[in-house]
């Protein structure tokens, strides 16, 4: 005789993942202030990220550092009530060192450390979607040694190898209550890494017109040896054993084209326009495979079905004087999340970003920059069929950032 | 530079970073008036759970949930309080359950999840009688409603059938009815309904009756008249093992509805689920004879050589006793009752060298009887709803959806015993979450019929099963 009672599965019904649009577009302060555009114009050493081909356009080696402070909040509501995520701040940073190895050289070398992906949010513990997600965080750091070569005055090319490292944590309530009615909790935590590359071609037609084309490959972030721990009633401790898990998250490929030009006769204004095509459709499902499985703890394969997105970005830089410049820009970042798959760990929607900033050059070699980005989504009614969890969401984020670079 | 940063942080703290979504809408009553709500029904309406009636279960009944939603309506919403014949304790109250180890007459402990070690020494989690159970004397006392005119809004009686509605002195034979009936030993349940209607003047009612008219037969393993041709055992009282004849059901049900609508009340009639889909009948699979050794399979095959039964490693269909007392192997679709003694299955050879006794088995023809009669009763309920312009809640269809599993806010509700969240530890009645899910279905039907806009409930804010 088989044990009848409780031998059936208390499946971790909908262990979900990080979210949509977990891309972060804050890899350079001046570019951030210009709507995230920067493929065509090699402004500074952050071109290691925006277009490795532009690195050999820098006049010398430059040291660059910047920090942004994302303060996002998402509100959820249904016909019964509403809630807002707890306040959190995230601080993606960028460090670049690079440029031409000596003045007049055709060869540029550099190293970039930047944070192109990440997400996080924390809901109240008793919110209606707690069995899907209570909190989530994902952060990734890319390290990219880069080489760039100026083939001619017109064309320079560049490429970099990417080593990515990241960490991930997810907390979720489990529908097994103790004698006081408290939910169980699942905690999943892991670190991972992956490799990829970043290629770029930069075209300088003249001082007034430049073009850029880049391709950054997909990086598969493999989480091996992640730890799954469960807070459950004692009688279920063998049903939900603490165990290891493996998972993999695609950090998608991005193909970008950009144009930069100076429309005014006084050459003080630089306008630039980028298109990013992001290959989100590689994020087809989220998988957690547990080392120890039980009748209740089964491998999770959750459909995601993201779609590719095309993001236009527009920005301008106005040089008021030799010392001061101001920037402004905007972008429209469509969501990769498809209808019926809007899950509450990142209830993404089409985003509108507007940004502005300023730079000051107090000394000849030093430039200090500050920027501000405001992100908003329209209130959108969303459905998540997998967990039958529906509602209306809206997300806003304010992101101030500061940075500086120094020409050696 | 720094200035911009600070201004940014400031702007954020004021408003920009705190988006909000407010799409709550004030519920409206539509054409219905929910001022005085009366709930009529059986154990499912009383908030019965975990094989007993106890106060926390009552406070989580679906009528309580409905009342809470009705009272959020500004115009024509429910007024005052909702009075249920509440017990005093969470011990459990009711007649002795003859299928469970009986601690004493009129002892009915509620079930909780506990560890049970079976005859093989295997320990597993299973429903057990509440440890430390001691009947609460106040539970047995007559209920006096503190409400205006002693009003009682939920007059559901666990165990009651439509067949019982004209039975004189019904309250004398039902502990639950006796607690709050106006004249338990001299009235019929119909009289009591009339009394409640006269006392409360309901403007809205829900009626969920009829499940027990088939369930008694099912719980008896089909050991009764299931053809719908039963005759009264005494005067107009039908044996609880019989399925009520359709003509009796129709006459009694229609009369009850007439009484309920006599004050002009609007309401909802809830039909009868397919009782054979609930965990009580599905938790033990008919092919639950799990053989792990080939020698055992071979010896069983040899044992039944004359009947040509072949036993293999893995799951096999149990050996059962059919309605005529013939020993045979169960066929797909047949059901084993949850009350089947587990140690007899595990150690005494039941289901293998001895048959599972017929009172623990629903055979194919018995199941067909239940389905046929349920369908006839549901036709009667549909017609009554149509004739009286009442909302019809098709719980039969909805329960079959639950059988295959429905997901709500990340939780899967199913008819899986214990793990399915919806059903309590008796496999028949619901958990607080399950009752909230039922309330949501009733709300949908009410909104549809009366053009009201009553909000759905989040079932996940109520308890499911609790584990030690």
PDB file of C-alpha atoms in Angstrom, chain A residues 1-6 8-10 13-14 69 71-82 84-87 128-132 175-181 183 233-236 358-360 368-372 374 379 386-390 392-398 400-402, chain B residues 1-2 4-5 7-9 11-12 15-25 69 112-113 115 118 120 122-127 283-285 288-291 318 338 342 345-346 407-412 416-421 433 455-458 460-468:
ATOM      1  CA  UNK A   1       0.000   0.000   0.000  1.00  0.00           C
ATOM      2  CA  UNK A   2       1.215   3.407  -0.871  1.00  0.00           C
ATOM      3  CA  UNK A   3       0.797   6.155   1.616  1.00  0.00           C
ATOM      4  CA  UNK A   4      -2.275   7.948   0.486  1.00  0.00           C
ATOM      5  CA  UNK A   5      -2.289  11.001   2.597  1.00  0.00           C
ATOM      6  CA  UNK A   6       0.006  13.775   1.621  1.00  0.00           C
ATOM      7  CA  UNK A   8       0.362  13.828  -3.577  1.00  0.00           C
ATOM      8  CA  UNK A   9       2.150  16.913  -4.594  1.00  0.00           C
ATOM      9  CA  UNK A  10       2.136  20.242  -2.896  1.00  0.00           C
ATOM     10  CA  UNK A  13       3.012  26.033  -7.812  1.00  0.00           C
ATOM     11  CA  UNK A  14       4.479  28.976  -9.565  1.00  0.00           C
ATOM     12  CA  UNK A  69      20.947  55.520  -7.895  1.00  0.00           C
ATOM     13  CA  UNK A  71      14.778  54.490  -6.933  1.00  0.00           C
ATOM     14  CA  UNK A  72      11.939  52.500  -8.427  1.00  0.00           C
ATOM     15  CA  UNK A  73       8.478  51.813  -7.122  1.00  0.00           C
ATOM     16  CA  UNK A  74       5.697  49.719  -8.543  1.00  0.00           C
ATOM     17  CA  UNK A  75       2.084  49.915  -7.513  1.00  0.00           C
ATOM     18  CA  UNK A  76      -0.397  47.096  -7.893  1.00  0.00           C
ATOM     19  CA  UNK A  77      -4.128  47.325  -7.631  1.00  0.00           C
ATOM     20  CA  UNK A  78      -7.175  45.212  -8.248  1.00  0.00           C
ATOM     21  CA  UNK A  79     -10.840  45.757  -7.518  1.00  0.00           C
ATOM     22  CA  UNK A  80     -10.250  44.859  -3.859  1.00  0.00           C
ATOM     23  CA  UNK A  81      -7.386  47.164  -3.043  1.00  0.00           C
ATOM     24  CA  UNK A  82      -3.894  48.288  -3.867  1.00  0.00           C
ATOM     25  CA  UNK A  84       3.028  49.577  -3.498  1.00  0.00           C
ATOM     26  CA  UNK A  85       6.436  47.950  -3.372  1.00  0.00           C
ATOM     27  CA  UNK A  86       8.736  48.837  -0.501  1.00  0.00           C
ATOM     28  CA  UNK A  87      11.261  51.585  -1.193  1.00  0.00           C
ATOM     29  CA  UNK A 128      -2.221  39.094  -2.845  1.00  0.00           C
ATOM     30  CA  UNK A 129       0.565  37.875  -5.136  1.00  0.00           C
ATOM     31  CA  UNK A 130       2.773  36.554  -2.338  1.00  0.00           C
ATOM     32  CA  UNK A 131       2.564  32.964  -3.588  1.00  0.00           C
ATOM     33  CA  UNK A 132       4.182  34.178  -6.808  1.00  0.00           C
ATOM     34  CA  UNK A 175       0.672  27.833   0.482  1.00  0.00           C
ATOM     35  CA  UNK A 176       1.410  25.577   3.437  1.00  0.00           C
ATOM     36  CA  UNK A 177       0.364  27.216   6.659  1.00  0.00           C
ATOM     37  CA  UNK A 178       1.502  26.442  10.170  1.00  0.00           C
ATOM     38  CA  UNK A 179      -0.962  26.060  13.020  1.00  0.00           C
ATOM     39  CA  UNK A 180      -1.065  29.834  13.430  1.00  0.00           C
ATOM     40  CA  UNK A 181      -1.906  30.360   9.786  1.00  0.00           C
ATOM     41  CA  UNK A 183       2.581  30.851   5.245  1.00  0.00           C
ATOM     42  CA  UNK A 233       5.858  23.671   9.245  1.00  0.00           C
ATOM     43  CA  UNK A 234       8.016  21.004  10.914  1.00  0.00           C
ATOM     44  CA  UNK A 235       5.851  18.158   9.687  1.00  0.00           C
ATOM     45  CA  UNK A 236       6.686  19.147   6.099  1.00  0.00           C
ATOM     46  CA  UNK A 358      25.091  68.614 -17.232  1.00  0.00           C
ATOM     47  CA  UNK A 359      28.818  68.339 -17.366  1.00  0.00           C
ATOM     48  CA  UNK A 360      31.464  70.654 -16.062  1.00  0.00           C
ATOM     49  CA  UNK A 368      32.391  65.940 -13.883  1.00  0.00           C
ATOM     50  CA  UNK A 369      28.907  64.901 -14.965  1.00  0.00           C
ATOM     51  CA  UNK A 370      25.508  64.628 -13.371  1.00  0.00           C
ATOM     52  CA  UNK A 371      22.351  63.266 -14.866  1.00  0.00           C
ATOM     53  CA  UNK A 372      18.807  62.468 -13.954  1.00  0.00           C
ATOM     54  CA  UNK A 374      12.716  59.703 -14.921  1.00  0.00           C
ATOM     55  CA  UNK A 379      -1.158  52.218 -15.734  1.00  0.00           C
ATOM     56  CA  UNK A 386       0.248  30.899 -15.408  1.00  0.00           C
ATOM     57  CA  UNK A 387      -0.601  31.917 -11.854  1.00  0.00           C
ATOM     58  CA  UNK A 388      -4.007  33.385 -12.709  1.00  0.00           C
ATOM     59  CA  UNK A 389      -2.914  36.636 -11.128  1.00  0.00           C
ATOM     60  CA  UNK A 390      -4.345  39.788 -12.577  1.00  0.00           C
ATOM     61  CA  UNK A 392      -3.245  46.875 -12.765  1.00  0.00           C
ATOM     62  CA  UNK A 393       0.332  48.013 -12.369  1.00  0.00           C
ATOM     63  CA  UNK A 394       2.291  51.170 -12.753  1.00  0.00           C
ATOM     64  CA  UNK A 395       6.013  51.678 -12.294  1.00  0.00           C
ATOM     65  CA  UNK A 396       7.987  54.838 -11.800  1.00  0.00           C
ATOM     66  CA  UNK A 397      11.638  55.370 -11.145  1.00  0.00           C
ATOM     67  CA  UNK A 398      13.811  58.348 -10.470  1.00  0.00           C
ATOM     68  CA  UNK A 400      20.047  60.445 -10.365  1.00  0.00           C
ATOM     69  CA  UNK A 401      23.601  59.731 -11.359  1.00  0.00           C
ATOM     70  CA  UNK A 402      27.044  61.256 -11.045  1.00  0.00           C
TER      71      UNK A 402
ATOM     72  CA  UNK B   1      26.039  68.894  -9.647  1.00  0.00           C
ATOM     73  CA  UNK B   2      25.309  67.851  -6.137  1.00  0.00           C
ATOM     74  CA  UNK B   4      20.657  68.276  -8.935  1.00  0.00           C
ATOM     75  CA  UNK B   5      21.203  65.078  -7.072  1.00  0.00           C
ATOM     76  CA  UNK B   7      16.663  67.904  -5.777  1.00  0.00           C
ATOM     77  CA  UNK B   8      16.162  64.593  -7.460  1.00  0.00           C
ATOM     78  CA  UNK B   9      16.043  62.714  -4.199  1.00  0.00           C
ATOM     79  CA  UNK B  11      11.288  65.087  -5.751  1.00  0.00           C
ATOM     80  CA  UNK B  12      11.279  61.369  -5.346  1.00  0.00           C
ATOM     81  CA  UNK B  15       5.551  61.942  -4.825  1.00  0.00           C
ATOM     82  CA  UNK B  16       7.182  60.712  -7.959  1.00  0.00           C
ATOM     83  CA  UNK B  17       8.527  57.455  -6.569  1.00  0.00           C
ATOM     84  CA  UNK B  18       5.288  56.486  -4.892  1.00  0.00           C
ATOM     85  CA  UNK B  19       2.972  55.588  -7.706  1.00  0.00           C
ATOM     86  CA  UNK B  20      -0.409  54.256  -6.759  1.00  0.00           C
ATOM     87  CA  UNK B  21      -3.161  52.349  -8.436  1.00  0.00           C
ATOM     88  CA  UNK B  22      -6.685  52.767  -7.280  1.00  0.00           C
ATOM     89  CA  UNK B  23      -9.161  50.863  -9.376  1.00  0.00           C
ATOM     90  CA  UNK B  24     -11.438  49.814  -6.569  1.00  0.00           C
ATOM     91  CA  UNK B  25     -15.015  50.528  -7.443  1.00  0.00           C
ATOM     92  CA  UNK B  69     -19.417  41.677   0.550  1.00  0.00           C
ATOM     93  CA  UNK B 112      -6.468  18.165  12.403  1.00  0.00           C
ATOM     94  CA  UNK B 113      -3.373  17.038  10.558  1.00  0.00           C
ATOM     95  CA  UNK B 115       1.260  12.005  12.366  1.00  0.00           C
ATOM     96  CA  UNK B 118       0.126   2.525  10.582  1.00  0.00           C
ATOM     97  CA  UNK B 120       3.433  -1.483   9.100  1.00  0.00           C
ATOM     98  CA  UNK B 122       5.097   3.678   8.530  1.00  0.00           C
ATOM     99  CA  UNK B 123       4.436   7.181   9.797  1.00  0.00           C
ATOM    100  CA  UNK B 124       2.688   9.706   7.628  1.00  0.00           C
ATOM    101  CA  UNK B 125       0.625  12.832   7.935  1.00  0.00           C
ATOM    102  CA  UNK B 126      -3.088  12.230   8.024  1.00  0.00           C
ATOM    103  CA  UNK B 127      -6.256  13.673   9.535  1.00  0.00           C
ATOM    104  CA  UNK B 283      -8.421  10.183  -2.286  1.00  0.00           C
ATOM    105  CA  UNK B 284      -7.962   6.403  -2.370  1.00  0.00           C
ATOM    106  CA  UNK B 285      -7.589   5.375  -5.989  1.00  0.00           C
ATOM    107  CA  UNK B 288      -4.358   1.697  -5.066  1.00  0.00           C
ATOM    108  CA  UNK B 289      -3.190  -1.897  -4.549  1.00  0.00           C
ATOM    109  CA  UNK B 290       0.481  -1.176  -4.924  1.00  0.00           C
ATOM    110  CA  UNK B 291       2.591  -4.304  -5.271  1.00  0.00           C
ATOM    111  CA  UNK B 318      -8.346  -3.511  -5.573  1.00  0.00           C
ATOM    112  CA  UNK B 338     -12.116   7.605   2.560  1.00  0.00           C
ATOM    113  CA  UNK B 342      -6.534   1.982   6.358  1.00  0.00           C
ATOM    114  CA  UNK B 345      -5.963  -2.242   3.593  1.00  0.00           C
ATOM    115  CA  UNK B 346      -2.349  -2.182   4.713  1.00  0.00           C
ATOM    116  CA  UNK B 407      -5.262  28.416 -10.182  1.00  0.00           C
ATOM    117  CA  UNK B 408      -6.088  31.574  -8.282  1.00  0.00           C
ATOM    118  CA  UNK B 409      -3.471  34.136  -7.326  1.00  0.00           C
ATOM    119  CA  UNK B 410      -0.733  31.562  -7.601  1.00  0.00           C
ATOM    120  CA  UNK B 411      -2.451  28.786  -5.648  1.00  0.00           C
ATOM    121  CA  UNK B 412      -3.770  25.666  -7.287  1.00  0.00           C
ATOM    122  CA  UNK B 416      -6.698  16.479  -4.329  1.00  0.00           C
ATOM    123  CA  UNK B 417      -7.116  15.385  -0.733  1.00  0.00           C
ATOM    124  CA  UNK B 418      -5.185  17.686   1.629  1.00  0.00           C
ATOM    125  CA  UNK B 419      -2.930  19.123  -1.052  1.00  0.00           C
ATOM    126  CA  UNK B 420      -5.734  20.591  -3.112  1.00  0.00           C
ATOM    127  CA  UNK B 421      -6.318  23.417  -0.579  1.00  0.00           C
ATOM    128  CA  UNK B 433     -10.226  29.300   1.357  1.00  0.00           C
ATOM    129  CA  UNK B 455     -16.539  42.553  -5.714  1.00  0.00           C
ATOM    130  CA  UNK B 456     -14.788  39.237  -5.756  1.00  0.00           C
ATOM    131  CA  UNK B 457     -13.006  38.073  -2.620  1.00  0.00           C
ATOM    132  CA  UNK B 458      -9.321  37.188  -2.385  1.00  0.00           C
ATOM    133  CA  UNK B 460      -5.881  33.613  -0.154  1.00  0.00           C
ATOM    134  CA  UNK B 461      -6.464  35.932   2.776  1.00  0.00           C
ATOM    135  CA  UNK B 462      -8.235  33.072   4.553  1.00  0.00           C
ATOM    136  CA  UNK B 463      -6.690  29.895   5.895  1.00  0.00           C
ATOM    137  CA  UNK B 464      -6.253  26.731   3.921  1.00  0.00           C
ATOM    138  CA  UNK B 465      -5.099  23.638   5.769  1.00  0.00           C
ATOM    139  CA  UNK B 466      -2.770  24.112   8.685  1.00  0.00           C
ATOM    140  CA  UNK B 467       0.201  21.862   9.319  1.00  0.00           C
ATOM    141  CA  UNK B 468       1.890  21.086  12.631  1.00  0.00           C
TER     142      UNK B 468
END
